[in-house]
Amino acid sequence: MTASDGARIAVETSEPEGGGDHRVTLVLVHGWTQDRRTWDRVVGELSPGVRTVRYDLRGHGDSDPAGPRSATIDRLADDLAEVIATQVPSGPIVLAGHSMGGMTIMALADRHPDLVARRVAGAAFVATSSGNMDRLTLGFPGALGRGAARLERRLAKLLVAYRRERLPVARPLAALGGRFLVFGKRPRKDDVRSVAEQLRKAHPRSIGGFQNAISLHNRVTALAALATVPTVVLVGDRDRLTPVEHAEAIAEELPHARFVLFPGAGHMITQERWTGVADAIAGLIADAGTTAVPGGTAADGAATDRAATGGAEAGSPRRSRATPTST
């Protein structure tokens, strides 16, 4: 797909097996320094009857780099709107965003509220944040945490000024850093390797620019546009990048959200706990398939019913703790 500013965006569409009914389309948005492969395990777990669209954010994977003015979450939201317009021109949509992908969905709600009201029948916020990303400590205490945050900002500035097209990071070093920063207990070697490969494929100046955009991200008020949409908020209790309190802040703004905590998991729950993530998304897809009008009264009723049957007080997020498994 070619975006409105000329950037080429790599898009991958998976049609239902046998050309079956696909009233609902799942659109998957990956996070910072990764690409559409983030969703491989989740997509593999979903029913073959689900139509999926996933793509590489600009500056990542097979898409064109982001320029100095386009390495923003606002631009990513506009790209998402264009992906929807070109790849899913009609029918209800379920959106799922991991990390910066979740931030992109929030920005979509802020910048394209009519699109969200007309088309979005469900949203999954996966290991993401609605703001305060400039205060991250990467899990370190006290002065060490503040130093880690300053170091991250300094690295972002260096990347913005870097002139080469690939990161100067050897595969073993990328894997070691990824293992510590984005995974919880006992990650699979294949998953650590995949995260490192995606990082090394990302465009340096682009990810430096996006890191600055992430630190400025504040979309708490934008969540109001999704208040009547069925939502799930998912997080690992060992997430260093978007900690549990960030997920809780999102859920507090979404009256009918289902909140799921994955014990022992880090930031990459799309790989560490892919079955649980897929199950949560599949529930949104199932609900969307029975909802007459996305964002309308039928959607409101479905969300309220789920909150009630889950034993939660109406208008409060339903919390659940995922059982630790191999996935």
C-alpha atoms as a printed R data frame, in Angstrom:
    type eleno elety resid chain resno       x       y      z
1   ATOM     1    CA   MET     A     1   0.000   0.000  0.000
2   ATOM     2    CA   THR     A     2   1.180   3.534 -0.742
3   ATOM     3    CA   ALA     A     3   0.292   6.025  1.980
4   ATOM     4    CA   SER     A     4  -1.005   9.498  1.189
5   ATOM     5    CA   ASP     A     5   2.476  10.975  1.676
6   ATOM     6    CA   GLY     A     6   4.040   8.454 -0.714
7   ATOM     7    CA   ALA     A     7   5.508   6.041  1.839
8   ATOM     8    CA   ARG     A     8   5.171   2.384  0.934
9   ATOM     9    CA   ILE     A     9   3.588   0.298  3.678
10  ATOM    10    CA   ALA     A    10   3.972  -3.494  3.620
11  ATOM    11    CA   VAL     A    11   0.575  -5.126  4.218
12  ATOM    12    CA   GLU     A    12  -0.246  -8.823  4.632
13  ATOM    13    CA   THR     A    13  -3.816 -10.096  4.416
14  ATOM    14    CA   SER     A    14  -4.956 -13.574  5.410
15  ATOM    15    CA   GLU     A    15  -8.274 -14.643  3.955
16  ATOM    16    CA   PRO     A    16 -10.492 -17.248  5.674
17  ATOM    17    CA   GLU     A    17  -9.955 -20.812  4.540
18  ATOM    18    CA   GLY     A    18 -12.423 -21.844  1.874
19  ATOM    19    CA   GLY     A    19 -13.420 -18.234  1.264
20  ATOM    20    CA   GLY     A    20 -15.817 -18.404  4.190
21  ATOM    21    CA   ASP     A    21 -17.832 -15.639  5.763
22  ATOM    22    CA   HIS     A    22 -15.644 -12.851  7.098
23  ATOM    23    CA   ARG     A    23 -18.064 -10.265  8.345
24  ATOM    24    CA   VAL     A    24 -15.456  -9.187 10.894
25  ATOM    25    CA   THR     A    25 -11.854  -8.337  9.996
26  ATOM    26    CA   LEU     A    26  -9.066  -8.327 12.559
27  ATOM    27    CA   VAL     A    27  -6.471  -5.578 12.024
28  ATOM    28    CA   LEU     A    28  -3.214  -6.117 13.924
29  ATOM    29    CA   VAL     A    29  -0.769  -3.308 14.747
30  ATOM    30    CA   HIS     A    30   2.708  -4.164 16.068
31  ATOM    31    CA   GLY     A    31   4.984  -2.172 18.353
32  ATOM    32    CA   TRP     A    32   8.191  -0.151 18.364
33  ATOM    33    CA   THR     A    33  11.293  -1.810 16.808
34  ATOM    34    CA   GLN     A    34   9.267  -4.879 15.791
35  ATOM    35    CA   ASP     A    35   7.218  -5.748 12.700
36  ATOM    36    CA   ARG     A    36   4.183  -7.770 11.674
37  ATOM    37    CA   ARG     A    37   5.923 -11.023 12.685
38  ATOM    38    CA   THR     A    38   5.089 -10.027 16.273
39  ATOM    39    CA   TRP     A    39   1.664 -11.536 15.628
40  ATOM    40    CA   ASP     A    40   2.758 -14.856 14.068
41  ATOM    41    CA   ARG     A    41   1.898 -17.042 17.048
42  ATOM    42    CA   VAL     A    42  -1.375 -15.246 17.766
43  ATOM    43    CA   VAL     A    43  -2.571 -15.507 14.162
44  ATOM    44    CA   GLY     A    44  -1.637 -19.184 14.112
45  ATOM    45    CA   GLU     A    45  -3.825 -19.766 17.158
46  ATOM    46    CA   LEU     A    46  -6.913 -18.044 15.744
47  ATOM    47    CA   SER     A    47  -9.605 -19.846 13.821
48  ATOM    48    CA   PRO     A    48  -8.792 -20.288 10.112
49  ATOM    49    CA   GLY     A    49 -12.142 -18.620  9.466
50  ATOM    50    CA   VAL     A    50 -10.862 -15.235 10.696
51  ATOM    51    CA   ARG     A    51  -9.800 -12.631  8.137
52  ATOM    52    CA   THR     A    52  -6.697 -10.776  9.327
53  ATOM    53    CA   VAL     A    53  -4.811  -7.725  8.117
54  ATOM    54    CA   ARG     A    54  -1.386  -6.933  9.550
55  ATOM    55    CA   TYR     A    55   1.245  -4.551  8.305
56  ATOM    56    CA   ASP     A    56   4.659  -3.092  9.064
57  ATOM    57    CA   LEU     A    57   4.591   0.386 10.557
58  ATOM    58    CA   ARG     A    58   6.672   2.879  8.611
59  ATOM    59    CA   GLY     A    59  10.299   2.621  9.677
60  ATOM    60    CA   HIS     A    60   9.871  -1.058 10.514
61  ATOM    61    CA   GLY     A    61  10.058  -4.364  8.667
62  ATOM    62    CA   ASP     A    62   9.486  -4.093  4.923
63  ATOM    63    CA   SER     A    63   7.895  -0.632  4.977
64  ATOM    64    CA   ASP     A    64   9.653   2.584  3.965
65  ATOM    65    CA   PRO     A    65  11.547   4.577  6.605
66  ATOM    66    CA   ALA     A    66   9.814   7.362  8.482
67  ATOM    67    CA   GLY     A    67  11.133  10.853  7.825
68  ATOM    68    CA   PRO     A    68  11.844  13.433 10.541
69  ATOM    69    CA   ARG     A    69   8.292  14.779 10.309
70  ATOM    70    CA   SER     A    70   6.526  11.439  9.930
71  ATOM    71    CA   ALA     A    71   8.073   9.544 12.867
72  ATOM    72    CA   THR     A    72   5.034  10.393 14.966
73  ATOM    73    CA   ILE     A    73   2.180   8.409 16.438
74  ATOM    74    CA   ASP     A    74  -0.252  10.803 14.736
75  ATOM    75    CA   ARG     A    75   1.167   9.750 11.362
76  ATOM    76    CA   LEU     A    76   0.905   6.091 12.359
77  ATOM    77    CA   ALA     A    77  -2.768   6.669 13.183
78  ATOM    78    CA   ASP     A    78  -3.324   8.183  9.750
79  ATOM    79    CA   ASP     A    79  -1.547   5.198  8.180
80  ATOM    80    CA   LEU     A    80  -3.868   2.865 10.085
81  ATOM    81    CA   ALA     A    81  -6.894   4.790  8.808
82  ATOM    82    CA   GLU     A    82  -5.559   4.394  5.268
83  ATOM    83    CA   VAL     A    83  -4.900   0.677  5.760
84  ATOM    84    CA   ILE     A    84  -8.517   0.295  6.848
85  ATOM    85    CA   ALA     A    85  -9.783   2.338  3.889
86  ATOM    86    CA   THR     A    86  -7.806   0.342  1.319
87  ATOM    87    CA   GLN     A    87  -7.798  -3.146  2.825
88  ATOM    88    CA   VAL     A    88 -11.094  -3.248  4.752
89  ATOM    89    CA   PRO     A    89 -13.401  -0.747  3.036
90  ATOM    90    CA   SER     A    90 -16.551  -2.163  4.638
91  ATOM    91    CA   GLY     A    91 -17.737  -4.249  7.555
92  ATOM    92    CA   PRO     A    92 -16.955  -4.294 11.260
93  ATOM    93    CA   ILE     A    93 -13.350  -4.318 12.457
94  ATOM    94    CA   VAL     A    94 -11.609  -5.542 15.571
95  ATOM    95    CA   LEU     A    95  -8.337  -3.715 16.263
96  ATOM    96    CA   ALA     A    96  -5.469  -5.177 18.268
97  ATOM    97    CA   GLY     A    97  -2.371  -3.144 19.080
98  ATOM    98    CA   HIS     A    98   0.784  -4.197 20.884
99  ATOM    99    CA   SER     A    99   2.871  -1.522 22.612
100 ATOM   100    CA   MET     A   100   3.217   1.402 20.149
101 ATOM   101    CA   GLY     A   101   0.498  -0.335 18.131
102 ATOM   102    CA   GLY     A   102  -1.920   0.198 21.008
103 ATOM   103    CA   MET     A   103  -0.876   3.843 21.142
104 ATOM   104    CA   THR     A   104  -1.616   4.037 17.417
105 ATOM   105    CA   ILE     A   105  -5.162   2.793 18.027
106 ATOM   106    CA   MET     A   106  -5.638   5.473 20.701
107 ATOM   107    CA   ALA     A   107  -4.403   8.111 18.268
108 ATOM   108    CA   LEU     A   108  -6.799   6.735 15.640
109 ATOM   109    CA   ALA     A   109  -9.672   7.261 18.084
110 ATOM   110    CA   ASP     A   110  -8.431  10.811 18.676
111 ATOM   111    CA   ARG     A   111  -7.850  11.784 15.041
112 ATOM   112    CA   HIS     A   112 -10.521   9.698 13.297
113 ATOM   113    CA   PRO     A   113 -13.407   9.391 15.785
114 ATOM   114    CA   ASP     A   114 -16.039   9.007 13.054
115 ATOM   115    CA   LEU     A   115 -14.175   6.028 11.596
116 ATOM   116    CA   VAL     A   116 -13.974   4.422 15.025
117 ATOM   117    CA   ALA     A   117 -17.670   5.051 15.713
118 ATOM   118    CA   ARG     A   118 -18.747   3.595 12.357
119 ATOM   119    CA   ARG     A   119 -16.422   0.638 11.989
120 ATOM   120    CA   VAL     A   120 -14.681  -0.502 15.160
121 ATOM   121    CA   ALA     A   121 -16.532  -3.319 16.940
122 ATOM   122    CA   GLY     A   122 -13.777  -4.293 19.374
123 ATOM   123    CA   ALA     A   123 -10.288  -3.309 20.500
124 ATOM   124    CA   ALA     A   124  -7.470  -5.150 22.258
125 ATOM   125    CA   PHE     A   125  -4.797  -3.123 24.037
126 ATOM   126    CA   VAL     A   126  -1.839  -5.458 24.425
127 ATOM   127    CA   ALA     A   127   1.080  -4.398 26.654
128 ATOM   128    CA   THR     A   128   0.632  -0.711 25.905
129 ATOM   129    CA   SER     A   129   0.163   2.684 27.549
130 ATOM   130    CA   SER     A   130  -1.971   5.818 27.375
131 ATOM   131    CA   GLY     A   131   0.766   8.124 28.686
132 ATOM   132    CA   ASN     A   132   3.569   8.901 31.158
133 ATOM   133    CA   MET     A   133   6.068   6.989 29.045
134 ATOM   134    CA   ASP     A   134   8.694   9.642 29.807
135 ATOM   135    CA   ARG     A   135   8.790   8.392 33.402
136 ATOM   136    CA   LEU     A   136   9.815   4.804 32.706
137 ATOM   137    CA   THR     A   137  12.568   3.282 34.810
138 ATOM   138    CA   LEU     A   138  12.795  -0.045 32.919
139 ATOM   139    CA   GLY     A   139  12.185  -1.795 36.206
140 ATOM   140    CA   PHE     A   140  15.231  -0.347 37.967
141 ATOM   141    CA   PRO     A   141  14.840   1.301 41.391
142 ATOM   142    CA   GLY     A   142  15.669   4.873 42.388
143 ATOM   143    CA   ALA     A   143  18.593   6.652 40.771
144 ATOM   144    CA   LEU     A   144  19.365   3.622 38.625
145 ATOM   145    CA   GLY     A   145  15.914   3.816 37.085
146 ATOM   146    CA   ARG     A   146  16.195   7.535 36.415
147 ATOM   147    CA   GLY     A   147  19.582   6.934 34.827
148 ATOM   148    CA   ALA     A   148  18.133   4.230 32.580
149 ATOM   149    CA   ALA     A   149  15.452   6.642 31.365
150 ATOM   150    CA   ARG     A   150  18.063   9.314 30.583
151 ATOM   151    CA   LEU     A   151  20.201   6.774 28.746
152 ATOM   152    CA   GLU     A   152  17.223   5.717 26.637
153 ATOM   153    CA   ARG     A   153  16.550   9.325 25.617
154 ATOM   154    CA   ARG     A   154  20.216   9.855 24.778
155 ATOM   155    CA   LEU     A   155  20.270   6.738 22.608
156 ATOM   156    CA   ALA     A   156  17.179   7.989 20.774
157 ATOM   157    CA   LYS     A   157  18.961  11.245 19.917
158 ATOM   158    CA   LEU     A   158  21.975   9.321 18.653
159 ATOM   159    CA   LEU     A   159  19.762   7.149 16.460
160 ATOM   160    CA   VAL     A   160  18.020  10.176 14.943
161 ATOM   161    CA   ALA     A   161  21.446  11.453 13.865
162 ATOM   162    CA   TYR     A   162  22.698   8.056 12.666
163 ATOM   163    CA   ARG     A   163  23.234   8.005  8.899
164 ATOM   164    CA   ARG     A   164  23.303   4.302  8.092
165 ATOM   165    CA   GLU     A   165  20.266   2.257  7.164
166 ATOM   166    CA   ARG     A   166  20.683  -0.584  9.665
167 ATOM   167    CA   LEU     A   167  21.324  -0.614 13.388
168 ATOM   168    CA   PRO     A   168  24.961  -1.217 14.399
169 ATOM   169    CA   VAL     A   169  23.927  -3.992 16.774
170 ATOM   170    CA   ALA     A   170  25.246  -7.535 16.473
171 ATOM   171    CA   ARG     A   171  22.659 -10.301 16.655
172 ATOM   172    CA   PRO     A   172  23.927 -11.715 20.013
173 ATOM   173    CA   LEU     A   173  23.843  -8.267 21.634
174 ATOM   174    CA   ALA     A   174  20.345  -7.575 20.288
175 ATOM   175    CA   ALA     A   175  19.186 -10.919 21.645
176 ATOM   176    CA   LEU     A   176  20.759 -10.290 25.057
177 ATOM   177    CA   GLY     A   177  19.186  -6.852 25.367
178 ATOM   178    CA   GLY     A   178  15.820  -8.134 24.223
179 ATOM   179    CA   ARG     A   179  15.960 -11.043 26.639
180 ATOM   180    CA   PHE     A   180  16.376  -8.679 29.578
181 ATOM   181    CA   LEU     A   181  14.104  -5.815 28.534
182 ATOM   182    CA   VAL     A   182  11.055  -7.368 26.915
183 ATOM   183    CA   PHE     A   183  10.662 -10.918 28.239
184 ATOM   184    CA   GLY     A   184   9.610 -12.370 31.561
185 ATOM   185    CA   LYS     A   185  10.448 -15.785 32.964
186 ATOM   186    CA   ARG     A   186  11.994 -18.486 30.766
187 ATOM   187    CA   PRO     A   187  11.441 -17.113 27.243
188 ATOM   188    CA   ARG     A   188  11.829 -19.409 24.260
189 ATOM   189    CA   LYS     A   189  15.066 -19.042 22.352
190 ATOM   190    CA   ASP     A   190  13.130 -18.736 19.085
191 ATOM   191    CA   ASP     A   191  11.137 -15.814 20.472
192 ATOM   192    CA   VAL     A   192  14.244 -13.999 21.705
193 ATOM   193    CA   ARG     A   193  15.857 -14.560 18.313
194 ATOM   194    CA   SER     A   194  12.772 -13.269 16.482
195 ATOM   195    CA   VAL     A   195  12.638 -10.071 18.551
196 ATOM   196    CA   ALA     A   196  16.339  -9.472 17.856
197 ATOM   197    CA   GLU     A   197  15.895 -10.029 14.115
198 ATOM   198    CA   GLN     A   198  12.975  -7.618 13.963
199 ATOM   199    CA   LEU     A   199  14.955  -5.004 15.881
200 ATOM   200    CA   ARG     A   200  17.927  -5.310 13.531
201 ATOM   201    CA   LYS     A   201  15.628  -4.849 10.529
202 ATOM   202    CA   ALA     A   202  14.097  -1.615 11.864
203 ATOM   203    CA   HIS     A   203  15.321   1.697 10.436
204 ATOM   204    CA   PRO     A   204  17.596   3.479 12.971
205 ATOM   205    CA   ARG     A   205  16.513   7.102 12.426
206 ATOM   206    CA   SER     A   206  12.889   6.043 12.351
207 ATOM   207    CA   ILE     A   207  12.958   4.225 15.670
208 ATOM   208    CA   GLY     A   208  14.910   7.078 17.241
209 ATOM   209    CA   GLY     A   209  12.188   9.471 16.138
210 ATOM   210    CA   PHE     A   210   9.429   7.172 17.324
211 ATOM   211    CA   GLN     A   211  11.060   6.842 20.737
212 ATOM   212    CA   ASN     A   212  10.704  10.595 21.119
213 ATOM   213    CA   ALA     A   213   7.074  10.334 20.018
214 ATOM   214    CA   ILE     A   214   6.422   7.592 22.571
215 ATOM   215    CA   SER     A   215   7.853   9.720 25.384
216 ATOM   216    CA   LEU     A   216   5.370  12.488 24.456
217 ATOM   217    CA   HIS     A   217   2.399  10.137 24.046
218 ATOM   218    CA   ASN     A   218  -0.638  11.154 26.108
219 ATOM   219    CA   ARG     A   219  -3.951   9.789 24.877
220 ATOM   220    CA   VAL     A   220  -5.955   9.227 28.058
221 ATOM   221    CA   THR     A   221  -8.811  11.437 26.871
222 ATOM   222    CA   ALA     A   222  -8.879   9.736 23.460
223 ATOM   223    CA   LEU     A   223 -10.032   6.518 25.114
224 ATOM   224    CA   ALA     A   224 -13.467   8.105 25.594
225 ATOM   225    CA   ALA     A   225 -14.143   7.410 21.903
226 ATOM   226    CA   LEU     A   226 -13.856   3.694 22.724
227 ATOM   227    CA   ALA     A   227 -15.878   3.752 25.939
228 ATOM   228    CA   THR     A   228 -18.821   1.857 24.411
229 ATOM   229    CA   VAL     A   229 -16.681  -0.524 22.349
230 ATOM   230    CA   PRO     A   230 -15.966  -4.016 23.737
231 ATOM   231    CA   THR     A   231 -12.319  -3.973 24.806
232 ATOM   232    CA   VAL     A   232  -9.669  -6.115 26.453
233 ATOM   233    CA   VAL     A   233  -6.553  -4.814 28.210
234 ATOM   234    CA   LEU     A   234  -3.729  -7.347 28.495
235 ATOM   235    CA   VAL     A   235  -0.408  -7.089 30.344
236 ATOM   236    CA   GLY     A   236   2.340  -9.240 31.829
237 ATOM   237    CA   ASP     A   237   3.243  -8.678 35.462
238 ATOM   238    CA   ARG     A   238   6.963  -8.510 34.543
239 ATOM   239    CA   ASP     A   239   6.565  -5.907 31.799
240 ATOM   240    CA   ARG     A   240   9.410  -3.379 32.106
241 ATOM   241    CA   LEU     A   241   8.350  -1.144 29.196
242 ATOM   242    CA   THR     A   242   4.617  -0.719 29.794
243 ATOM   243    CA   PRO     A   243   4.165  -1.860 33.413
244 ATOM   244    CA   VAL     A   244   0.947  -3.094 34.962
245 ATOM   245    CA   GLU     A   245  -0.048   0.353 36.233
246 ATOM   246    CA   HIS     A   246  -0.106   1.608 32.632
247 ATOM   247    CA   ALA     A   247  -2.574  -1.120 31.669
248 ATOM   248    CA   GLU     A   248  -4.658  -0.349 34.745
249 ATOM   249    CA   ALA     A   249  -4.826   3.313 33.720
250 ATOM   250    CA   ILE     A   250  -6.221   2.290 30.326
251 ATOM   251    CA   ALA     A   251  -8.796  -0.045 31.862
252 ATOM   252    CA   GLU     A   252  -9.993   2.687 34.224
253 ATOM   253    CA   GLU     A   253 -11.013   4.789 31.211
254 ATOM   254    CA   LEU     A   254 -12.923   1.927 29.552
255 ATOM   255    CA   PRO     A   255 -16.005   1.067 31.644
256 ATOM   256    CA   HIS     A   256 -16.611  -2.351 30.078
257 ATOM   257    CA   ALA     A   257 -13.025  -3.449 29.555
258 ATOM   258    CA   ARG     A   258 -11.832  -6.902 30.460
259 ATOM   259    CA   PHE     A   259  -8.435  -6.693 32.191
260 ATOM   260    CA   VAL     A   260  -6.158  -9.741 32.000
261 ATOM   261    CA   LEU     A   261  -2.870 -10.090 33.882
262 ATOM   262    CA   PHE     A   262  -0.370 -12.732 32.745
263 ATOM   263    CA   PRO     A   263   1.851 -13.894 35.641
264 ATOM   264    CA   GLY     A   264   5.524 -14.284 34.816
265 ATOM   265    CA   ALA     A   265   5.223 -12.622 31.401
266 ATOM   266    CA   GLY     A   266   7.073  -9.563 30.183
267 ATOM   267    CA   HIS     A   267   6.353  -7.096 27.401
268 ATOM   268    CA   MET     A   268   6.169  -9.599 24.535
269 ATOM   269    CA   ILE     A   269   2.989 -11.381 25.600
270 ATOM   270    CA   THR     A   270   2.110 -11.877 21.929
271 ATOM   271    CA   GLN     A   271   4.878 -14.496 22.023
272 ATOM   272    CA   GLU     A   272   5.119 -15.434 25.690
273 ATOM   273    CA   ARG     A   273   1.367 -15.969 26.206
274 ATOM   274    CA   TRP     A   274   0.058 -16.170 22.670
275 ATOM   275    CA   THR     A   275  -2.791 -18.545 23.508
276 ATOM   276    CA   GLY     A   276  -4.211 -16.192 26.130
277 ATOM   277    CA   VAL     A   277  -3.840 -13.201 23.818
278 ATOM   278    CA   ALA     A   278  -5.497 -15.092 20.954
279 ATOM   279    CA   ASP     A   279  -8.364 -16.195 23.204
280 ATOM   280    CA   ALA     A   280  -9.027 -12.620 24.307
281 ATOM   281    CA   ILE     A   281  -9.024 -11.366 20.715
282 ATOM   282    CA   ALA     A   282 -11.192 -14.279 19.562
283 ATOM   283    CA   GLY     A   283 -13.773 -13.265 22.156
284 ATOM   284    CA   LEU     A   284 -13.918  -9.766 20.680
285 ATOM   285    CA   ILE     A   285 -14.304 -11.204 17.179
286 ATOM   286    CA   ALA     A   286 -17.132 -13.478 18.310
287 ATOM   287    CA   ASP     A   287 -18.927 -10.557 19.953
288 ATOM   288    CA   ALA     A   288 -18.415  -8.355 16.894
289 ATOM   289    CA   GLY     A   289 -19.965 -11.007 14.671
290 ATOM   290    CA   THR     A   290 -23.229 -10.735 16.604
291 ATOM   291    CA   THR     A   291 -23.229  -6.941 16.964
292 ATOM   292    CA   ALA     A   292 -25.511  -5.165 14.510
293 ATOM   293    CA   VAL     A   293 -23.906  -1.732 14.502
294 ATOM   294    CA   PRO     A   294 -20.291  -1.204 15.647
295 ATOM   295    CA   GLY     A   295 -20.209   1.479 18.318
296 ATOM   296    CA   GLY     A   296 -24.011   1.595 18.509
297 ATOM   297    CA   THR     A   297 -26.572   0.361 20.996
298 ATOM   298    CA   ALA     A   298 -26.091  -3.305 20.161
299 ATOM   299    CA   ALA     A   299 -22.390  -3.044 20.916
300 ATOM   300    CA   ASP     A   300 -23.173  -1.314 24.205
301 ATOM   301    CA   GLY     A   301 -25.492  -4.122 25.211
302 ATOM   302    CA   ALA     A   302 -22.976  -6.830 24.378
303 ATOM   303    CA   ALA     A   303 -20.300  -5.166 26.487
304 ATOM   304    CA   THR     A   304 -22.605  -4.655 29.457
305 ATOM   305    CA   ASP     A   305 -23.799  -8.256 29.329
306 ATOM   306    CA   ARG     A   306 -20.218  -9.553 29.374
307 ATOM   307    CA   ALA     A   307 -19.366  -7.360 32.362
308 ATOM   308    CA   ALA     A   308 -22.403  -8.612 34.232
309 ATOM   309    CA   THR     A   309 -21.793 -12.292 33.546
310 ATOM   310    CA   GLY     A   310 -18.168 -11.846 34.588
311 ATOM   311    CA   GLY     A   311 -19.284 -10.853 38.072
312 ATOM   312    CA   ALA     A   312 -18.019  -7.285 37.808
313 ATOM   313    CA   GLU     A   313 -19.957  -4.249 38.885
314 ATOM   314    CA   ALA     A   314 -21.481  -2.558 35.855
315 ATOM   315    CA   GLY     A   315 -19.195   0.180 34.594
316 ATOM   316    CA   SER     A   316 -16.021  -1.244 36.133
317 ATOM   317    CA   PRO     A   317 -13.259  -3.213 34.387
318 ATOM   318    CA   ARG     A   318 -13.453  -6.984 34.823
319 ATOM   319    CA   ARG     A   319 -10.139  -8.339 36.080
320 ATOM   320    CA   SER     A   320  -8.800 -11.823 35.584
321 ATOM   321    CA   ARG     A   321  -5.468 -13.450 36.222
322 ATOM   322    CA   ALA     A   322  -4.381 -15.784 33.454
323 ATOM   323    CA   THR     A   323  -3.253 -19.225 34.572
324 ATOM   324    CA   PRO     A   324   0.470 -19.730 33.857
325 ATOM   325    CA   THR     A   325   0.953 -22.201 31.021
326 ATOM   326    CA   SER     A   326   3.538 -22.957 28.389
327 ATOM   327    CA   THR     A   327   1.921 -20.312 26.231
